[in-house]
Coordinates of C-alpha atoms and ligand atoms in Angstrom, one line a residue:
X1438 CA -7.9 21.9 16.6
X1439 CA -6.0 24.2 14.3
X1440 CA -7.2 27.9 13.8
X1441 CA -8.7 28.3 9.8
X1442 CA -6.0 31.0 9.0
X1443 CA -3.3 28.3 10.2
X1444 CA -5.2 25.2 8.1
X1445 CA -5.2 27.8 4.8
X1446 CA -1.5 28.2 5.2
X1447 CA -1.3 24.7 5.1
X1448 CA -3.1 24.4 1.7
X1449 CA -1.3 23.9 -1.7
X1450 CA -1.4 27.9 -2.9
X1451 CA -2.7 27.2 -6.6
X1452 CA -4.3 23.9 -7.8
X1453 CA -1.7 23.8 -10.4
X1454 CA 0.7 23.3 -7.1
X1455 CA -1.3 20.6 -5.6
X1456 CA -1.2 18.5 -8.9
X1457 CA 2.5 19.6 -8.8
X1458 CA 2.8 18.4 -5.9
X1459 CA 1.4 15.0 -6.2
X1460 CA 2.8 14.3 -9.5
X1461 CA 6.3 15.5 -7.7
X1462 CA 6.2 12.9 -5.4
X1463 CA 4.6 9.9 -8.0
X1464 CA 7.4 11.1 -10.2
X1465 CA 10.8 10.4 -9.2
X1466 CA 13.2 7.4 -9.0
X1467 CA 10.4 5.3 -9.6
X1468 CA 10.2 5.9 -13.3
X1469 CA 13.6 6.7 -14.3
X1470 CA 15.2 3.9 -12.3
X1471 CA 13.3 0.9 -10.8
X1472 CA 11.0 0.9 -14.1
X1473 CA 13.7 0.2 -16.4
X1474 CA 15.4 -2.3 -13.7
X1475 CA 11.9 -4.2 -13.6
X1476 CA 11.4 -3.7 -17.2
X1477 CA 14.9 -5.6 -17.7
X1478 CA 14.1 -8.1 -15.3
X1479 CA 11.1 -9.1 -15.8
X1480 CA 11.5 -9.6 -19.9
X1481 CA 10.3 -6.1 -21.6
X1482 CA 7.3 -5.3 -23.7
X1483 CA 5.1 -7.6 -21.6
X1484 CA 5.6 -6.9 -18.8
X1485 CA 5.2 -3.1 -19.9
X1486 CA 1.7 -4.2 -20.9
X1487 CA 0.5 -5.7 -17.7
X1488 CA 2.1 -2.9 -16.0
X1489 CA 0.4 0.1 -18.1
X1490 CA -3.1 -2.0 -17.1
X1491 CA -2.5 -2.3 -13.4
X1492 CA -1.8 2.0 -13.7
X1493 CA -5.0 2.3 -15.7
X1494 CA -7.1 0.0 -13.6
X1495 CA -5.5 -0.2 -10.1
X1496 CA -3.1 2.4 -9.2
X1497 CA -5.0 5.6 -10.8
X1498 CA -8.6 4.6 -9.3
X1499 CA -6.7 4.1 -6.0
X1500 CA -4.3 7.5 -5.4
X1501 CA -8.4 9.1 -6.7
X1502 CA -9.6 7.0 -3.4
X1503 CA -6.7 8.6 -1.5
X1504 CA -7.6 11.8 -2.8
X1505 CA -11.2 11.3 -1.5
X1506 CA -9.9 10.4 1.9
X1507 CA -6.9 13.1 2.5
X1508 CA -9.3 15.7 1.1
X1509 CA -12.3 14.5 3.3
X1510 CA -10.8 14.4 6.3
X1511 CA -8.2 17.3 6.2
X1512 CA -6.2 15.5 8.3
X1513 CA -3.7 13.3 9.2
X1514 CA -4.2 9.8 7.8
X1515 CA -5.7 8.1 10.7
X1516 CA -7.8 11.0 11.7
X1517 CA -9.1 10.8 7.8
X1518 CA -10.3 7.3 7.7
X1519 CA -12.2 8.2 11.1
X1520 CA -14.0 10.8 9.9
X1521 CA -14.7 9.5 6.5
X1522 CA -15.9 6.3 7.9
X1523 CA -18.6 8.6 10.1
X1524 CA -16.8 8.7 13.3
X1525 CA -15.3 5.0 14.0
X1526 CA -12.2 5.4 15.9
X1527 CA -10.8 1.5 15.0
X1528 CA -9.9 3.3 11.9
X1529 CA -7.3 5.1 13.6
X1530 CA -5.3 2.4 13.0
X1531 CA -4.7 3.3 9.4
X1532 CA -2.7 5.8 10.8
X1533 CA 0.1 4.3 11.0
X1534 CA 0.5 2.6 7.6
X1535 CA 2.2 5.7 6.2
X1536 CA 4.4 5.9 9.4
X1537 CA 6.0 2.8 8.6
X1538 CA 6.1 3.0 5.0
X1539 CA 7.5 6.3 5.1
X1540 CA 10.2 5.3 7.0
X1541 CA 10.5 2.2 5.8
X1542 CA 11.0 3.3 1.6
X1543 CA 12.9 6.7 2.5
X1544 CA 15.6 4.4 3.7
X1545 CA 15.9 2.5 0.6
X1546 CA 14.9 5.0 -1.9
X1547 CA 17.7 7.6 -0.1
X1548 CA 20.6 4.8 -1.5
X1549 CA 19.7 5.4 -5.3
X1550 CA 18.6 9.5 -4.6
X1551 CA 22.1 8.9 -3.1
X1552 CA 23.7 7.5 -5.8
X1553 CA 22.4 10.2 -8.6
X1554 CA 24.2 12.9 -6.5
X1555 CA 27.5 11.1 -6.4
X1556 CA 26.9 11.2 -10.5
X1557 CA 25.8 14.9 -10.0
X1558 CA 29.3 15.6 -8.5
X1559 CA 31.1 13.0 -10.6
X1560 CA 29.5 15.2 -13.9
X1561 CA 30.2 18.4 -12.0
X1562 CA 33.6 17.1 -11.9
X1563 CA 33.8 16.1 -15.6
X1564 CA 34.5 12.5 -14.9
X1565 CA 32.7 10.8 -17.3
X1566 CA 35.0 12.4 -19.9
X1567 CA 36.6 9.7 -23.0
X1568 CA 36.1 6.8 -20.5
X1569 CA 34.7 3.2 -21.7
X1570 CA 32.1 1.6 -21.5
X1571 CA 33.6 -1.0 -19.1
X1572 CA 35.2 1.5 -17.1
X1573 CA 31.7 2.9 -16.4
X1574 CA 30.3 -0.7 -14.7
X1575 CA 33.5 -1.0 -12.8
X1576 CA 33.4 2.0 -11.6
X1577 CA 29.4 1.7 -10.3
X1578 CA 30.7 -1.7 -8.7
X1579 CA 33.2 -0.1 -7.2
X1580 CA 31.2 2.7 -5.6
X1581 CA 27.9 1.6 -4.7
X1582 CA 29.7 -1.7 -2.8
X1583 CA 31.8 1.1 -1.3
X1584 CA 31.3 1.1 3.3
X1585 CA 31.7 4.9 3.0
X1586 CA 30.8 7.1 0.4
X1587 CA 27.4 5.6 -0.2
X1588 CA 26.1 5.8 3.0
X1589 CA 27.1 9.3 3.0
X1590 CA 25.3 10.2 0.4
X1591 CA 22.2 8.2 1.3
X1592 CA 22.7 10.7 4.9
X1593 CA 23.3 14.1 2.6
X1594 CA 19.9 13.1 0.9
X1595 CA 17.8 12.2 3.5
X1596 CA 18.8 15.7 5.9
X1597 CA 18.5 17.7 2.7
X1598 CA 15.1 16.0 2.2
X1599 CA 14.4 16.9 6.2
X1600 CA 15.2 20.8 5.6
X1601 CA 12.5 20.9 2.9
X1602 CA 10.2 18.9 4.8
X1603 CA 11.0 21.4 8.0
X1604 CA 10.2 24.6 6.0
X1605 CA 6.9 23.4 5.7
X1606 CA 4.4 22.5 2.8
X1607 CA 3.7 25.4 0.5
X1608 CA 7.4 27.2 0.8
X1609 CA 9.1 23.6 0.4
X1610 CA 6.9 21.6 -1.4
X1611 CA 5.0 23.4 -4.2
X1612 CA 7.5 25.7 -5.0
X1613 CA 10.7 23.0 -5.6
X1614 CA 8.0 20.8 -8.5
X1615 CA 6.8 23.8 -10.2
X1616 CA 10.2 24.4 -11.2
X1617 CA 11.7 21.1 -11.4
X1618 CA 8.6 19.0 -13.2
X1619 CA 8.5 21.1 -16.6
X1620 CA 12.1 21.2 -16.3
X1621 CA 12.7 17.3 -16.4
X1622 CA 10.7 16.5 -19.1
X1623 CA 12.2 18.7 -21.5
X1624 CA 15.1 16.9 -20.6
X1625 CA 14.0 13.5 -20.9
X1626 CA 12.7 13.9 -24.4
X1627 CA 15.9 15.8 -25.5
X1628 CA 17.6 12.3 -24.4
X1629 CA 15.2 10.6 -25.8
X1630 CA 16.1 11.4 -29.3
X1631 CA 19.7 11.1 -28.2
X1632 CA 19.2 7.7 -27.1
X1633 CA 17.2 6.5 -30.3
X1634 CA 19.8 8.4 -32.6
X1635 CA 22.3 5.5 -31.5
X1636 CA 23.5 2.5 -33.3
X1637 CA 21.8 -0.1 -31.9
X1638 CA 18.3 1.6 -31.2
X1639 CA 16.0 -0.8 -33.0
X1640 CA 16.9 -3.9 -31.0
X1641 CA 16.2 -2.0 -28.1
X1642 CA 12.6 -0.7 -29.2
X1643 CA 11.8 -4.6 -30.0
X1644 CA 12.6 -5.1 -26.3
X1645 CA 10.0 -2.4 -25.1
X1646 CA 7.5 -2.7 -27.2
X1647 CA 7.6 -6.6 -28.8
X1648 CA 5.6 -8.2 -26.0
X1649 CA 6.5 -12.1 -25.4
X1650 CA 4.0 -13.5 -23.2
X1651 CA 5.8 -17.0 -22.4
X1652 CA 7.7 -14.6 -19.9
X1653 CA 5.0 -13.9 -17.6
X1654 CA 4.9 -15.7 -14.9
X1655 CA 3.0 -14.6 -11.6
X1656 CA 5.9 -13.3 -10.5
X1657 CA 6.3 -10.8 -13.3
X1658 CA 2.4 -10.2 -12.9
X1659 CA 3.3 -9.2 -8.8
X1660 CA 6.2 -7.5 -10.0
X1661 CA 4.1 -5.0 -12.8
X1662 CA 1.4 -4.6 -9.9
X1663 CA 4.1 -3.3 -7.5
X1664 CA 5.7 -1.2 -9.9
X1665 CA 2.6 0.2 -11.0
X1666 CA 2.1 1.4 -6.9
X1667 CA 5.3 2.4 -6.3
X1668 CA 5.5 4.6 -9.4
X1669 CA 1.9 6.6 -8.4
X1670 CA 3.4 6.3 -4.4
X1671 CA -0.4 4.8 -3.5
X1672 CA -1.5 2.3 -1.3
X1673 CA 0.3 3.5 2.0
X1674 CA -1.4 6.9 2.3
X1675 CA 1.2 9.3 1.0
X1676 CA -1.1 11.2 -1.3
X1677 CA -3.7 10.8 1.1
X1678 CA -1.3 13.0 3.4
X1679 CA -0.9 15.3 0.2
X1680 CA -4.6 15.4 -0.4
X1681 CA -5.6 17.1 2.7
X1682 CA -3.9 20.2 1.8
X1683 CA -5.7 20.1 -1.9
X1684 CA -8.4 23.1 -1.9
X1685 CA -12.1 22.2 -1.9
X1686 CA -12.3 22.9 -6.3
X1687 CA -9.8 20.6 -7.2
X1688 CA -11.0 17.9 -9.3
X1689 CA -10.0 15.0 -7.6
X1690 CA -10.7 12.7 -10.7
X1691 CA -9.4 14.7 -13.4
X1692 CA -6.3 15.6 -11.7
X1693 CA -5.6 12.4 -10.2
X1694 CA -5.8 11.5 -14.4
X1695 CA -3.4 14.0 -15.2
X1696 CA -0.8 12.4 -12.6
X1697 CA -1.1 9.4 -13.6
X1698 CA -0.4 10.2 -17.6
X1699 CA 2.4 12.3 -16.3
X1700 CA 3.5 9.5 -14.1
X1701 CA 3.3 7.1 -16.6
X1702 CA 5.0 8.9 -19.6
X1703 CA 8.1 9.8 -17.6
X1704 CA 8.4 6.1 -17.2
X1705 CA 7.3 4.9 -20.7
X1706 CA 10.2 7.8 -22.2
X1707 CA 13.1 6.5 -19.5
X1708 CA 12.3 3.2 -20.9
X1709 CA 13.1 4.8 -24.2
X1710 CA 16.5 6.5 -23.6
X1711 CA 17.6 3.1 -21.0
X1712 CA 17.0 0.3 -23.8
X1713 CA 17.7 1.8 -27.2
X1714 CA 21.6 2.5 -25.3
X1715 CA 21.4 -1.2 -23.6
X1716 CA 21.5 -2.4 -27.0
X1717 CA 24.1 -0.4 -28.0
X1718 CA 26.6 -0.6 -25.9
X1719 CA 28.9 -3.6 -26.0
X1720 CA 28.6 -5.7 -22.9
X1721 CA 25.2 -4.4 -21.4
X1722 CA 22.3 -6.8 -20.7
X1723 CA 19.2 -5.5 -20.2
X1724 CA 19.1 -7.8 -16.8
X1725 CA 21.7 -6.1 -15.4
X1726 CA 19.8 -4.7 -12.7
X1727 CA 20.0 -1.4 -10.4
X1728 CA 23.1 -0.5 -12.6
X1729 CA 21.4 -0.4 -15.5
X1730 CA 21.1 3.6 -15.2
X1731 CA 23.8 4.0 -13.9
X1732 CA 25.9 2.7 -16.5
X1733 CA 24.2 3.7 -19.1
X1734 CA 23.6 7.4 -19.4
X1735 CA 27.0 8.1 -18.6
X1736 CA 27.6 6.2 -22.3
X1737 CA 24.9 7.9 -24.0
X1738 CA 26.5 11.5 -23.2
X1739 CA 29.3 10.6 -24.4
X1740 CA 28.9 8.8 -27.7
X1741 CA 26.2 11.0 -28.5
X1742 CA 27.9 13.8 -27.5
X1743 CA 31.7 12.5 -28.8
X1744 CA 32.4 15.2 -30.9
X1745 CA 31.2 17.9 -28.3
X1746 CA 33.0 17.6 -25.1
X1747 CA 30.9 20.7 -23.6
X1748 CA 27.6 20.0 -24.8
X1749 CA 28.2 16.2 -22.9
X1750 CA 29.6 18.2 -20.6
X1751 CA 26.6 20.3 -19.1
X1752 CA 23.7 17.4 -20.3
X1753 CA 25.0 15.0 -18.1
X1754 CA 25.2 17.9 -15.4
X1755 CA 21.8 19.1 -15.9
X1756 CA 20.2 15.4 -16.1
X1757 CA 21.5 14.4 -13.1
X1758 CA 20.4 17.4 -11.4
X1759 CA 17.0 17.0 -12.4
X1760 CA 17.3 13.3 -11.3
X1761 CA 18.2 14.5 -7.7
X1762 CA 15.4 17.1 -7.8
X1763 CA 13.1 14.4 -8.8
X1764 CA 14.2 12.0 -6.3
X1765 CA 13.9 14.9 -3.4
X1766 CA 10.4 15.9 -4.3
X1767 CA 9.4 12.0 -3.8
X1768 CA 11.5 11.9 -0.9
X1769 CA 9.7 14.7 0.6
X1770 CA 6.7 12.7 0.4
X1771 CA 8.0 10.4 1.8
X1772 CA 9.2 12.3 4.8
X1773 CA 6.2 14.0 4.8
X1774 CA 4.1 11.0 5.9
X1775 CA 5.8 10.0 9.1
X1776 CA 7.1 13.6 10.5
X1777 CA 3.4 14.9 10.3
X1778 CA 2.2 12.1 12.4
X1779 CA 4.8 12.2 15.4
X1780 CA 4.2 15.9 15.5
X1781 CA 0.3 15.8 15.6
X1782 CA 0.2 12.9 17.6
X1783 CA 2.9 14.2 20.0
X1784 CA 2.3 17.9 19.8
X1785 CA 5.7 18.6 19.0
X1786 CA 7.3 21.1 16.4
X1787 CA 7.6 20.2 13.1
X1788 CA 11.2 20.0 12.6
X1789 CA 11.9 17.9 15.7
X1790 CA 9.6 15.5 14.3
X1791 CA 11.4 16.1 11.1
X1792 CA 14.5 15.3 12.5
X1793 CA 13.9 12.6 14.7
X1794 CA 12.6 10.5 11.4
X1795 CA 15.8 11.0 9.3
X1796 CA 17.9 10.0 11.8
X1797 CA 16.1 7.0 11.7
X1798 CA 16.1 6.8 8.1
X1799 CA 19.9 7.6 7.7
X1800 CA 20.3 4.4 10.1
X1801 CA 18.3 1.7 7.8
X1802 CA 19.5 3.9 5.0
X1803 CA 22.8 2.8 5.8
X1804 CA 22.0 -0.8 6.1
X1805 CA 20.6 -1.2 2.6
X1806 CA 23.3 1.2 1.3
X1807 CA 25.4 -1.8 2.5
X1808 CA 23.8 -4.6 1.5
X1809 CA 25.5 -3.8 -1.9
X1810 CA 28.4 -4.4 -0.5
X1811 CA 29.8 -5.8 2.7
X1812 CA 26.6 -7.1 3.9
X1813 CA 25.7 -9.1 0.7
X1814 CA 25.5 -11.9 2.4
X1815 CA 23.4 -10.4 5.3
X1816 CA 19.9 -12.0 4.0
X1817 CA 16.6 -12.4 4.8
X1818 CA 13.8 -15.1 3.0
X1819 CA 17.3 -14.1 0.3
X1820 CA 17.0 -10.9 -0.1
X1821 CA 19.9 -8.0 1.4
X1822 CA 18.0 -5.3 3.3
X1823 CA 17.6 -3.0 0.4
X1824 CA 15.5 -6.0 -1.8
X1825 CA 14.2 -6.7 1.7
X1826 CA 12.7 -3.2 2.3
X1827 CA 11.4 -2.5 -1.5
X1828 CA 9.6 -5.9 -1.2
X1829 CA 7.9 -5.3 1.9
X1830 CA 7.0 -1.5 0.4
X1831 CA 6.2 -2.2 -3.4
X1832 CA 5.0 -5.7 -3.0
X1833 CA 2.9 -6.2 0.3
X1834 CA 2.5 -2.7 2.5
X1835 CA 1.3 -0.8 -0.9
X1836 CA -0.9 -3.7 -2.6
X1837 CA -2.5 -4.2 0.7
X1838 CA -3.0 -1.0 1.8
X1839 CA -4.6 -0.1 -1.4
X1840 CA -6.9 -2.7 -1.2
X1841 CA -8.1 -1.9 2.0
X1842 CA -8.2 1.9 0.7
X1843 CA -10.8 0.1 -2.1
X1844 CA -12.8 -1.7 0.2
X1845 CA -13.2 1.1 2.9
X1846 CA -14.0 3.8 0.4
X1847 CA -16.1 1.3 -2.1
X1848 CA -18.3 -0.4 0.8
X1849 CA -18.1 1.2 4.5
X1850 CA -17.9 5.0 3.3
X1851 CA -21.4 6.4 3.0
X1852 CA -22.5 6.6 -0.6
X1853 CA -23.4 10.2 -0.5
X1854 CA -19.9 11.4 1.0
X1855 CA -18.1 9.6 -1.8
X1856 CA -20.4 11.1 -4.4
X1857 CA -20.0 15.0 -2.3
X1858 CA -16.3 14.6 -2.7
X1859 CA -15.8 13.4 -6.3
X1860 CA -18.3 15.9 -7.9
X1861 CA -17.2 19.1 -5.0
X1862 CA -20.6 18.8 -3.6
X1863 CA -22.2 18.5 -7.1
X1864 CA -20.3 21.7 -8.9
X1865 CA -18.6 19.4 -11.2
X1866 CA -19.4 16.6 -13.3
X1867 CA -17.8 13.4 -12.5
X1868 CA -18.8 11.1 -15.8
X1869 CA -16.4 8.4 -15.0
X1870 CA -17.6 8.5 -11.4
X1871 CA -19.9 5.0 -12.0
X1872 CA -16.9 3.4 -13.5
X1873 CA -14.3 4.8 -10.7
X1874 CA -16.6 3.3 -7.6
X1875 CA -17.2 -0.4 -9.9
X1876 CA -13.4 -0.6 -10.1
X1877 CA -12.8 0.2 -6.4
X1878 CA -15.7 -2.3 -4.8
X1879 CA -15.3 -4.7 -7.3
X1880 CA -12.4 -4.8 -9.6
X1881 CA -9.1 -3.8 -7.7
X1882 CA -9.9 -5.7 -4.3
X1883 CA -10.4 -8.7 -6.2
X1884 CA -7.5 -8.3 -8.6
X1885 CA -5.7 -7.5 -5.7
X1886 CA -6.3 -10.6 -4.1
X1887 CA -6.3 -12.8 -6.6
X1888 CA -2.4 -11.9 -7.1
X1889 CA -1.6 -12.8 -3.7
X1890 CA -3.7 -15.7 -3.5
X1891 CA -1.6 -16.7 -6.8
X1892 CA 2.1 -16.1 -5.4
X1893 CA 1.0 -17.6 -2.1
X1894 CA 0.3 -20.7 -3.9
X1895 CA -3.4 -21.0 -2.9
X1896 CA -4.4 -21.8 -6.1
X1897 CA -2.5 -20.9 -9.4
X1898 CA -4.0 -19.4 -12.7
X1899 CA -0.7 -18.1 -13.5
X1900 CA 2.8 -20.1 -14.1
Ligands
LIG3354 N1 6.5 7.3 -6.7 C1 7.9 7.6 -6.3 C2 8.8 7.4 -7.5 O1 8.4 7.0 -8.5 C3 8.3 6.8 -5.2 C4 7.4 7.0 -4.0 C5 6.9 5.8 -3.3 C6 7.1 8.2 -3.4 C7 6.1 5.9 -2.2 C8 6.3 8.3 -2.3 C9 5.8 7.1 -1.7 O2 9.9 7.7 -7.4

């Protein structure tokens, strides 16, 4: 058992920190890059809609429920659900849920964080500068189907991510998003108004915001759930790892709110620089998948910016700096999740724990780094490892761990420890505390399960 003076260095300094923190690790790649891919490829404004409903009424009331449980237990995630559920050690198994989604969506994620600082040192080195629009997406194919450079990125990302995650949670953790989180959002909206300032804008607004329901198809209704998880990281006990370090007054309910509008706004606005450009750039679909990011912004810095070579200069220097700070602070999470358990579980020091993870991580990471490329054809049920990996995370480990989450927190957990934890042992109000605990015994496992039973085929009330 640790010592109390060792479990308060352990806590988030401030409660601004700890919602930092969690909104540091919910925001990230997430929203600027696999939300406008899925947008794209799963038809636009409506699948926006369904998606904006799952974060109101699945993702949010479950990171709450990891809240409740990380808190709770102050502990890792296993020992969490055992003391939460009054002392039954099956639980223990839940444990190791983050262990394997940690490792399991660093990999992946660490190609794209990857990527962004190969653009970071391709803006550093003012590359971008009078090229076309077409030299843009040959250069991307070129690259990211490239055996080498990749893959040493993915590597540079995930042992940067391991040095922050070594130094421990409050010097590493909370101090990187207090910077980096006001930071990016400035710069989104500044793009933002770039972005709609271009030709073309309208057609793209249309796209995100003109919903055509004859293009959702279960598969697009999976799709908006998984993106919806992914983009909070709940379901596979991240923020439930976060949560035990939150202090006994934060507001689990309110804060867990403010995360999830940040969350969802950083997604909503990416969407808005990604499309309006799509649309005006000759050549782009919005289909065009994990590239879609990647060849645009380069094109909006530069048209927008034709006429001042500097100014395009040091925005598309700054952006994709923040994009790497973003994509760290999620990685960290990430990280977070799997080197904490080895090194409770094992006794061992942090950083060997630490370690040990990324250099499994760099391993897969390198696999789905080169499934863009020289493994293409290396498929399973036809997907490469990267597809391979973010279905297993986005679309089964994190819908199925969250409804578990719902069903152990909504029905097994005693009434009274729920109700302790929401309101901080009745100092605050929770008024949407009836409407929380109907969604999670009720509403999400049931969703939940009707969209598997759906895509499984069981029975179909979708296309
Ligand atoms: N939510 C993060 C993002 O949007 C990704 C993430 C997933 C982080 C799972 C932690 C756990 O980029």
């Amino acid at each position: 058992m640790k010592s109390q003076k060792q479990q308060n260095k352990n806590l988030f300094a401030s409660k601004v920190g700890a919602i930092l923190a969690a909104a540091g690790s919910a925001v990230g790649l997430g929203n600027v890059w696999r939300f406008p891919t899925e947008t794209g490829e799963n038809g636009g404004a409506a699948f926006i809609l369904i998606y904006v409903l799952f974060m109101l009424l699945l993702a949010t009331p479950i990171m709450v429920t990891e809240f409740v449980i990380g808190r709770h237990g102050q502990s890792s995630v296993g020992e969490s659900f055992v003391k939460m559920s009054g002392g039954n050690k099956a639980w223990r198994w839940m444990g190791l849920l983050p262990v394997v989604s940690g490792i399991l969506v660093l990999s992946y994620y660490a190609v794209i964080a990857g990527w962004t600082m190969h653009y970071t040192s391709e803006a550093l080195m003012n590359h971008f500068y009078g090229k076309t629009a077409a030299d843009y997406s040959a250069e991307f194919e070129a690259f990211s189907s490239d055996p080498v450079r990749p893959v040493i990125w993915t590597a540079v990302i995930i042992l940067l991510t391991g040095g922050v995650v070594a130094l421990g949670v409050q010097k590493g953790i909370e101090r990187g998003a207090k910077v980096m989180m006001p930071l990016l959002f400035l710069f989104i909206i500044i793009l933002v108004g770039c972005s709609l300032s271009l030709p073309d804008a309208s057609k793209g607004l249309t796209f995100l915001f003109r919903p055509d329901f004859s293009k959702v198809t279960s598969s697009v209704v999976l799709s908006a759930m998984g993106q919806a998880f992914f983009s909070l990281s709940v379901g596979i006990g991240c923020l439930c790892t976060y949560a035990c370090y939150f202090q006994k007054n934060v507001d689990l309910m309110h804060d867990g709110m403010k995360v999830a509008v940040i969350d969802t706004s950083v997604a909503l606005l990416s969407g808005l620089i990604i499309f309006p450009a799509v649309y005006s750039i000759p050549g782009l679909q919005p289909d065009a998948g994990p590239s879609l990011v990647f060849v645009t912004l380069p094109n909006v810095f530069q048209q927008v910016f034709s006429d001042s070579p500097v100014i395009a200069y040091s925005m598309s220097l700054v952006f994709y700096l923040l994009l790497v700070m973003a994509a760290l602070t999620s990685s960290i999470s990430m990280l977070e999740m799997s080197s904490v358990y080895f090194s409770t579980k094992f006794k061992i020091p942090r950083v060997v724990s630490t370690f040990a993870v990324s250099i499994v991580c760099v391993v897969l990471g390198s696999f789905c780094s080169l499934s863009f490329g020289d493994w293409k054809d290396v498929t399973f049920f036809g997907m490469g490892f990267f597809d391979l990996f973010d279905f297993i995370v986005a679309k089964l480990l994190m819908p199925i761990g969250g409804f578990i989450m719902c069903v152990f927190v909504g029905w097994i957990v005693d009434k009274e420890v729920l109700k302790n934890e929401m309101t901080n042992g009745g100092a605050i109000k929770s008024p949407l505390y009836v409407v929380y605990r109907f969604i999670i015994r009720y509403f999400a496992p049931l969703c939940i399960f009707l969209i598997f039973a759906n895509e499984l085929g069981w029975f179909k009330w979708l296309m």
